[in-house]
Amino acid sequence: MTTGTIEAPRSDEALVLGALRANINHIDNQMIELLAQRSRVAGDIGLAKRVTGRAIHDPLRESAHALDLEQAASRLGLPARLGRELALLLARHGCAAQLEQPKAPRARGIAPDSESFRLARWEPGRHTVVSVGEARIGAGLHEVIAGPCAVESERQVQEAADHARACGVRILRGGAFKPRTSPYDFQGTGMPGVRWLADAAHSRGMACVTEVLDPADAGAVAEHADLLQIGARNMQNVPLLRACAATGRPILLKRGAAATMRELLCAAEYILVAGNPGVILCERGLRTFERETRNTLDLSSVPALRELTHLPVIVDPSHAAGRDELILALCRAAHGVGADGVIVEMHPRKCEAKCDQRQALTPRQLDEICNEVHLVQTHLA
Ligand code: PEP
Ligand code: MN
């Protein structure tokens, strides 16, 4: 006689798992059908708006809808964040469907003369999503990265992190090594600043991004920062591109103020060819004859880069505008042209900012942007 528990034969386990998977596949297929139905309704809404001359993007309605979905998710025992992220995705795709005019499908090809950035160039089926902490940049959501221009002190970055977190920011920015135009200006707090930034972000559940200026610092910075920034001035600094790529950390690569999109993609290629696939491109404005703004934000680069590359693209309206009062409007525009997010500067005490004071957002201005563009409510799940 034998004793002990009877184990289900493996084939039964496989049967149960197979049935459960079939069930979940069925639910997913139903969701896709509902999404297709939703997209058709969004197209009709777009037509109705065109006929009545109303704007397609309606941030107030999107914000209210995000709150509704967040509460509905909570009521059903799901994380509120799921409701919010779903609202973001739906708003983005809903806008696209509303803008869609009936037309013949466009055949999309690989960019001509693109051998020099063959790893960065768009190809059918390639779509890069870069994970940084909880954020997934390129996954269809519009991420808001925020924080001070410069890490000035431990207290300042802690305060900035509190405000950023309260706004729902998931990636805190802050420059510890500052590439200042004049050598007499504040140059940053160096490695201690990197550690303060990382502590402030990580202790609040956020990730952080900081600029690397010197290839020799890349390894040390990468021990603390989740995302390494290569600034506009250094976009074509090949040793820096290689040193940052070698750390394995994802890289935020800013477009030079006088660089073409193809030059930006060639710079990204240095990182990709070194075996690091995590590149996020950033448009931050070009140097032009215009003096009312610090730089001229080339928003056309966002859809144009989409045609050329599979890499995610974000926008930095702070360094483009150079003035805090323009930033909300430019964030709306970045969202409108389909950017994967924005990176903005916010100082907890604007009047004390040691660097780029004129363009620093106040915490209240950041909150306004996050509520409208990011659709993140100030109370976190
Ligand atoms: C920055 O983001 O801190 C910065 C210096 O930006 P950019 O390299 O775009 O000038
Ligand atoms: Mn700055």
Coordinates of C-alpha atoms and ligand atoms in Angstrom, one line a residue:
M1 CA 0.0 0.0 0.0
T2 CA 1.3 3.5 -0.8
T3 CA 0.7 6.6 1.2
G4 CA 1.1 10.4 0.5
T5 CA -0.5 12.9 -1.7
I6 CA -1.4 12.1 -5.3
E7 CA 0.2 14.5 -7.7
A8 CA -1.7 15.5 -10.8
P9 CA 0.0 14.2 -13.9
R10 CA 1.9 16.8 -15.9
S11 CA -0.5 16.6 -18.8
D12 CA -3.4 17.7 -16.5
E13 CA -1.4 20.7 -15.4
A14 CA -0.8 21.6 -19.0
L15 CA -4.5 21.2 -19.7
V16 CA -5.4 23.6 -16.9
L17 CA -2.8 26.1 -17.9
G18 CA -3.9 25.8 -21.5
A19 CA -7.5 26.5 -20.6
L20 CA -6.6 29.5 -18.5
R21 CA -4.4 30.9 -21.2
A22 CA -7.2 30.4 -23.8
N23 CA -9.5 32.3 -21.5
I24 CA -7.0 35.2 -21.1
N25 CA -6.4 35.3 -24.9
H26 CA -10.2 35.5 -25.4
I27 CA -10.4 38.5 -23.0
D28 CA -7.5 40.2 -24.8
N29 CA -9.1 39.6 -28.2
Q30 CA -12.3 41.1 -26.9
M31 CA -10.4 44.1 -25.7
I32 CA -8.8 44.6 -29.1
E33 CA -12.3 44.5 -30.7
L34 CA -13.5 47.1 -28.2
L35 CA -10.5 49.2 -29.0
A36 CA -11.2 49.0 -32.7
Q37 CA -14.8 50.1 -32.0
R38 CA -13.5 52.9 -29.7
S39 CA -11.2 54.1 -32.5
R40 CA -14.1 54.3 -35.0
V41 CA -16.1 56.4 -32.5
A42 CA -13.0 58.6 -31.9
G43 CA -12.9 59.1 -35.7
D44 CA -16.5 60.2 -35.7
I45 CA -15.8 62.6 -32.9
G46 CA -12.9 64.0 -34.9
L47 CA -15.2 64.6 -37.8
A48 CA -17.8 66.3 -35.6
K49 CA -15.1 68.5 -34.2
R50 CA -13.9 69.5 -37.6
V51 CA -17.4 70.3 -38.8
T52 CA -18.0 72.5 -35.7
G53 CA -14.5 74.0 -35.8
R54 CA -13.5 72.7 -32.3
A55 CA -10.0 71.8 -31.3
I56 CA -9.1 68.1 -31.3
H57 CA -7.0 68.1 -28.2
D58 CA -9.2 68.7 -25.1
P59 CA -7.0 68.5 -22.0
L60 CA -9.8 69.2 -19.5
R61 CA -12.0 66.4 -20.8
E62 CA -8.9 64.1 -21.0
S63 CA -8.0 65.0 -17.4
A64 CA -11.5 64.4 -16.1
H65 CA -11.7 61.1 -18.0
A66 CA -8.4 60.0 -16.5
L67 CA -9.8 60.6 -13.0
D68 CA -12.9 58.7 -13.9
L69 CA -10.9 55.7 -15.1
E70 CA -8.6 55.9 -12.1
Q71 CA -11.6 55.8 -9.7
A72 CA -13.2 53.0 -11.7
A73 CA -10.0 50.9 -11.5
S74 CA -9.9 51.5 -7.7
R75 CA -13.5 50.5 -7.3
L76 CA -12.8 47.2 -9.1
G77 CA -9.8 46.4 -6.9
L78 CA -7.2 47.3 -9.6
P79 CA -4.3 49.7 -9.0
A80 CA -5.5 53.3 -9.7
R81 CA -2.3 53.8 -11.7
L82 CA -3.6 51.2 -14.2
G83 CA -6.7 53.3 -14.8
R84 CA -4.6 56.4 -15.3
E85 CA -2.1 54.8 -17.6
L86 CA -4.9 53.3 -19.7
A87 CA -6.5 56.8 -19.9
L88 CA -3.2 58.2 -21.2
L89 CA -2.9 55.5 -23.8
L90 CA -6.5 55.9 -24.9
A91 CA -6.2 59.7 -25.0
R92 CA -3.1 59.5 -27.2
H93 CA -4.6 57.0 -29.6
G94 CA -8.0 58.7 -29.4
C95 CA -6.4 62.0 -30.5
A96 CA -4.6 60.2 -33.4
A97 CA -7.9 58.6 -34.5
Q98 CA -9.6 61.9 -34.4
L99 CA -6.9 63.5 -36.5
E100 CA -7.0 60.7 -39.0
Q101 CA -8.5 61.8 -42.3
P102 CA -9.8 59.0 -44.6
K103 CA -7.0 58.2 -46.9
A104 CA -5.3 55.3 -48.7
P105 CA -2.8 53.5 -46.5
R106 CA 0.7 54.9 -46.9
A107 CA 3.5 52.5 -47.7
R108 CA 6.3 53.2 -45.2
G109 CA 9.8 52.5 -46.3
I110 CA 13.3 52.4 -44.8
A111 CA 14.8 55.9 -44.9
P112 CA 17.0 56.4 -48.0
D113 CA 20.8 56.9 -47.4
S114 CA 20.5 55.6 -43.9
E115 CA 23.4 53.1 -43.9
S116 CA 25.4 55.5 -41.6
F117 CA 22.8 55.0 -38.9
R118 CA 21.7 51.5 -39.8
L119 CA 21.0 50.4 -36.2
A120 CA 19.0 53.5 -35.3
R121 CA 16.9 53.6 -38.5
W122 CA 13.3 52.6 -38.6
E123 CA 12.5 49.2 -40.0
P124 CA 9.2 47.4 -40.1
G125 CA 8.3 46.0 -36.7
R126 CA 11.1 47.8 -34.8
H127 CA 9.9 50.0 -32.0
T128 CA 12.2 50.7 -29.1
V129 CA 10.9 51.1 -25.5
V130 CA 13.4 52.2 -22.9
S131 CA 12.7 51.3 -19.3
V132 CA 13.9 53.8 -16.6
G133 CA 12.7 52.9 -13.1
E134 CA 9.0 52.6 -13.4
A135 CA 8.8 54.6 -16.6
R136 CA 8.8 53.0 -20.0
I137 CA 9.7 55.6 -22.6
G138 CA 8.3 54.8 -26.1
A139 CA 5.5 52.6 -24.9
G140 CA 2.8 55.1 -25.9
L141 CA 2.7 57.1 -22.7
H142 CA 3.8 60.7 -22.4
E143 CA 6.4 60.8 -19.6
V144 CA 7.1 64.0 -17.7
I145 CA 10.8 64.1 -16.5
A146 CA 11.4 67.1 -14.1
G147 CA 13.7 68.6 -11.6
P148 CA 16.2 71.4 -11.1
C149 CA 18.6 72.5 -13.8
A150 CA 21.5 72.0 -11.3
V151 CA 21.9 70.0 -8.1
E152 CA 22.9 72.9 -5.8
S153 CA 22.7 71.2 -2.4
E154 CA 21.3 68.2 -0.7
R155 CA 18.4 70.2 0.8
Q156 CA 17.5 71.8 -2.5
V157 CA 17.3 68.5 -4.4
Q158 CA 15.3 66.8 -1.6
E159 CA 12.8 69.6 -1.8
A160 CA 12.7 69.4 -5.6
A161 CA 12.2 65.6 -5.3
D162 CA 9.2 66.1 -2.9
H163 CA 7.5 68.5 -5.3
A164 CA 8.3 66.3 -8.4
R165 CA 7.0 63.2 -6.7
A166 CA 3.8 65.0 -5.6
C167 CA 3.2 65.8 -9.2
G168 CA 3.5 62.2 -10.2
V169 CA 7.0 62.5 -11.8
R170 CA 8.8 59.2 -12.1
I171 CA 12.2 60.4 -13.3
L172 CA 13.9 63.2 -11.4
R173 CA 16.4 65.3 -13.4
G174 CA 19.3 67.4 -12.0
G175 CA 22.7 68.3 -13.4
A176 CA 25.6 67.8 -11.0
F177 CA 28.3 68.4 -13.7
K178 CA 27.2 71.6 -15.4
P179 CA 28.4 72.6 -18.9
R180 CA 28.2 76.4 -18.3
T181 CA 28.9 78.9 -21.1
S182 CA 31.1 80.9 -18.8
P183 CA 33.8 79.4 -16.6
Y184 CA 32.9 82.0 -13.9
D185 CA 29.4 80.7 -13.5
F186 CA 28.3 78.0 -11.0
Q187 CA 29.8 74.7 -12.3
G188 CA 27.7 72.2 -10.3
T189 CA 28.4 70.1 -7.3
G190 CA 30.1 67.1 -9.0
M191 CA 30.0 63.6 -7.6
P192 CA 28.4 64.5 -4.3
G193 CA 25.6 66.2 -6.3
V194 CA 25.1 62.9 -8.2
R195 CA 24.7 61.0 -4.9
W196 CA 22.3 63.6 -3.5
L197 CA 20.2 63.4 -6.6
A198 CA 20.1 59.6 -6.6
D199 CA 19.3 59.5 -2.9
A200 CA 16.5 62.0 -3.3
A201 CA 15.0 60.1 -6.2
H202 CA 15.4 56.6 -5.0
S203 CA 14.2 57.2 -1.5
R204 CA 10.9 58.4 -3.0
G205 CA 10.6 55.6 -5.5
M206 CA 11.7 57.7 -8.5
A207 CA 14.5 57.1 -11.0
C208 CA 17.0 59.9 -11.9
V209 CA 18.8 61.3 -14.8
T210 CA 22.0 63.4 -14.8
E211 CA 24.5 64.7 -17.3
V212 CA 27.9 63.2 -17.8
L213 CA 30.5 65.7 -19.0
D214 CA 33.7 63.8 -18.9
P215 CA 34.2 60.2 -20.2
A216 CA 36.3 59.5 -17.1
D217 CA 33.2 60.1 -14.9
A218 CA 30.8 57.8 -16.8
G219 CA 31.4 54.7 -14.7
A220 CA 31.1 56.5 -11.4
V221 CA 28.0 58.4 -12.4
A222 CA 26.4 55.2 -13.7
E223 CA 26.7 53.6 -10.3
H224 CA 24.1 56.1 -9.0
A225 CA 22.1 57.4 -12.0
D226 CA 19.5 55.4 -13.8
L227 CA 19.7 57.4 -17.0
L228 CA 22.8 59.2 -18.3
Q229 CA 22.4 62.5 -20.2
I230 CA 24.7 63.5 -23.0
G231 CA 24.0 67.2 -23.4
A232 CA 23.6 69.2 -26.6
R233 CA 27.1 70.6 -26.4
N234 CA 28.5 67.0 -26.3
M235 CA 26.2 65.3 -28.8
Q236 CA 29.2 64.5 -31.1
N237 CA 31.8 63.9 -28.4
V238 CA 32.7 60.4 -29.5
P239 CA 34.8 59.4 -26.5
L240 CA 31.9 60.5 -24.2
L241 CA 29.3 58.6 -26.3
R242 CA 31.5 55.5 -26.1
A243 CA 32.2 55.8 -22.4
C244 CA 28.5 56.3 -21.5
A245 CA 27.4 53.4 -23.8
A246 CA 29.9 51.1 -22.1
T247 CA 28.2 51.6 -18.7
G248 CA 25.1 49.8 -20.0
R249 CA 22.9 52.5 -18.6
P250 CA 20.2 53.9 -20.9
I251 CA 21.2 57.2 -22.4
L252 CA 19.3 60.5 -23.0
L253 CA 20.9 62.0 -26.0
K254 CA 20.2 65.7 -26.7
R255 CA 20.3 67.1 -30.1
G256 CA 23.0 69.7 -30.6
A257 CA 21.9 73.3 -31.1
A258 CA 23.3 73.2 -34.7
A259 CA 23.0 69.4 -35.5
T260 CA 20.8 67.9 -38.2
M261 CA 18.5 65.0 -37.3
R262 CA 20.8 62.6 -39.3
E263 CA 23.8 63.8 -37.2
L264 CA 21.7 63.1 -34.1
L265 CA 21.0 59.6 -35.4
C266 CA 24.7 59.0 -36.2
A267 CA 25.6 60.0 -32.6
A268 CA 22.9 57.6 -31.4
E269 CA 24.5 55.0 -33.6
Y270 CA 27.8 55.2 -31.7
I271 CA 25.8 54.1 -28.6
L272 CA 23.9 51.3 -30.4
V273 CA 26.9 49.9 -32.1
A274 CA 28.7 49.7 -28.8
G275 CA 25.9 47.2 -27.8
N276 CA 23.8 49.5 -25.7
P277 CA 20.2 49.6 -27.1
G278 CA 18.8 52.1 -24.6
V279 CA 18.8 55.4 -26.4
I280 CA 16.2 58.2 -25.9
L281 CA 16.5 61.1 -28.3
C282 CA 15.7 64.6 -27.1
E283 CA 14.8 67.7 -29.1
R284 CA 15.9 70.9 -27.2
G285 CA 15.8 73.6 -29.8
L286 CA 18.2 75.0 -32.3
R287 CA 20.3 78.2 -32.5
T288 CA 18.6 80.6 -34.9
F289 CA 18.4 84.4 -35.5
E290 CA 15.5 84.6 -33.1
R291 CA 16.2 86.2 -29.7
E292 CA 12.8 86.2 -28.0
T293 CA 13.4 82.6 -27.1
R294 CA 16.7 81.1 -26.0
N295 CA 16.5 78.6 -28.8
T296 CA 14.0 77.8 -31.5
L297 CA 12.1 74.6 -30.7
D298 CA 12.1 72.4 -33.8
L299 CA 8.9 70.4 -33.1
S300 CA 8.9 69.1 -36.7
S301 CA 11.8 66.9 -35.7
V302 CA 9.5 64.7 -33.6
P303 CA 7.3 63.4 -36.5
A304 CA 10.3 63.6 -38.8
L305 CA 12.5 61.5 -36.5
R306 CA 9.5 59.0 -36.2
E307 CA 9.9 58.4 -40.0
L308 CA 13.7 57.9 -39.6
T309 CA 14.1 55.9 -36.5
H310 CA 12.6 53.4 -34.0
L311 CA 14.1 55.2 -31.0
P312 CA 11.9 57.1 -28.6
V313 CA 11.9 60.9 -28.9
I314 CA 11.2 63.4 -26.1
V315 CA 11.2 67.2 -26.0
D316 CA 13.0 69.7 -23.7
P317 CA 10.9 72.9 -23.9
S318 CA 12.9 74.5 -21.0
H319 CA 16.2 74.9 -22.8
A320 CA 14.3 75.8 -26.0
A321 CA 12.1 78.5 -24.6
G322 CA 14.4 79.8 -21.9
R323 CA 11.2 81.3 -20.3
D324 CA 9.0 79.6 -17.8
E325 CA 5.8 81.2 -19.1
L326 CA 6.1 79.5 -22.5
I327 CA 6.7 76.0 -21.2
L328 CA 3.1 74.8 -20.7
A329 CA 2.2 75.7 -24.2
L330 CA 5.2 73.9 -25.6
C331 CA 4.5 70.8 -23.5
R332 CA 1.0 70.8 -25.1
A333 CA 2.6 71.1 -28.5
A334 CA 5.1 68.3 -27.8
H335 CA 2.2 66.0 -26.7
G336 CA 0.4 67.1 -29.9
V337 CA 3.2 66.1 -32.3
G338 CA 3.4 62.7 -30.6
A339 CA 6.6 63.0 -28.4
D340 CA 7.1 60.2 -25.9
G341 CA 7.5 62.8 -23.2
V342 CA 9.0 66.0 -22.0
I343 CA 11.9 67.0 -19.7
V344 CA 11.4 70.2 -17.9
E345 CA 13.3 72.3 -15.3
M346 CA 11.7 73.1 -11.9
H347 CA 13.2 74.7 -8.9
P348 CA 11.7 74.5 -5.4
R349 CA 12.6 78.2 -4.8
K350 CA 12.9 79.8 -8.2
C351 CA 14.3 83.1 -7.0
E352 CA 17.3 81.2 -5.5
A353 CA 18.2 79.1 -8.6
K354 CA 21.9 79.3 -9.4
C355 CA 21.5 78.1 -13.0
D356 CA 18.9 78.8 -15.7
Q357 CA 16.7 80.7 -13.3
R358 CA 14.6 82.4 -16.0
Q359 CA 13.3 79.1 -17.4
A360 CA 12.8 77.4 -14.0
L361 CA 9.2 76.3 -13.4
T362 CA 7.8 76.8 -9.9
P363 CA 6.4 73.6 -8.3
R364 CA 2.9 75.0 -9.0
Q365 CA 3.6 75.4 -12.7
L366 CA 5.0 71.9 -12.8
D367 CA 1.8 70.6 -11.2
E368 CA -0.3 72.4 -13.8
I369 CA 1.7 70.7 -16.6
C370 CA 1.5 67.3 -15.0
N371 CA -2.2 67.6 -14.5
E372 CA -2.8 68.6 -18.0
V373 CA -0.2 67.0 -20.2
H374 CA 0.8 64.0 -18.2
L375 CA -2.8 63.5 -16.9
V376 CA -1.3 62.4 -13.6
Q377 CA -3.3 63.5 -10.6
T378 CA -1.4 64.9 -7.7
H379 CA -2.5 62.1 -5.3
L380 CA -0.5 59.1 -6.2
A381 CA -1.8 55.5 -6.1
Ligands
PEP1 C1 20.6 70.4 -19.3 O1 19.6 69.6 -19.6 O2 20.9 70.6 -18.2 C2 21.3 71.1 -20.4 C3 22.4 71.7 -20.2 O3 20.6 71.0 -21.6 P1 21.3 71.1 -23.1 O4 22.4 70.2 -23.1 O5 20.1 70.8 -23.9 O6 21.7 72.6 -23.2
MN2 MN 19.4 74.1 -17.5

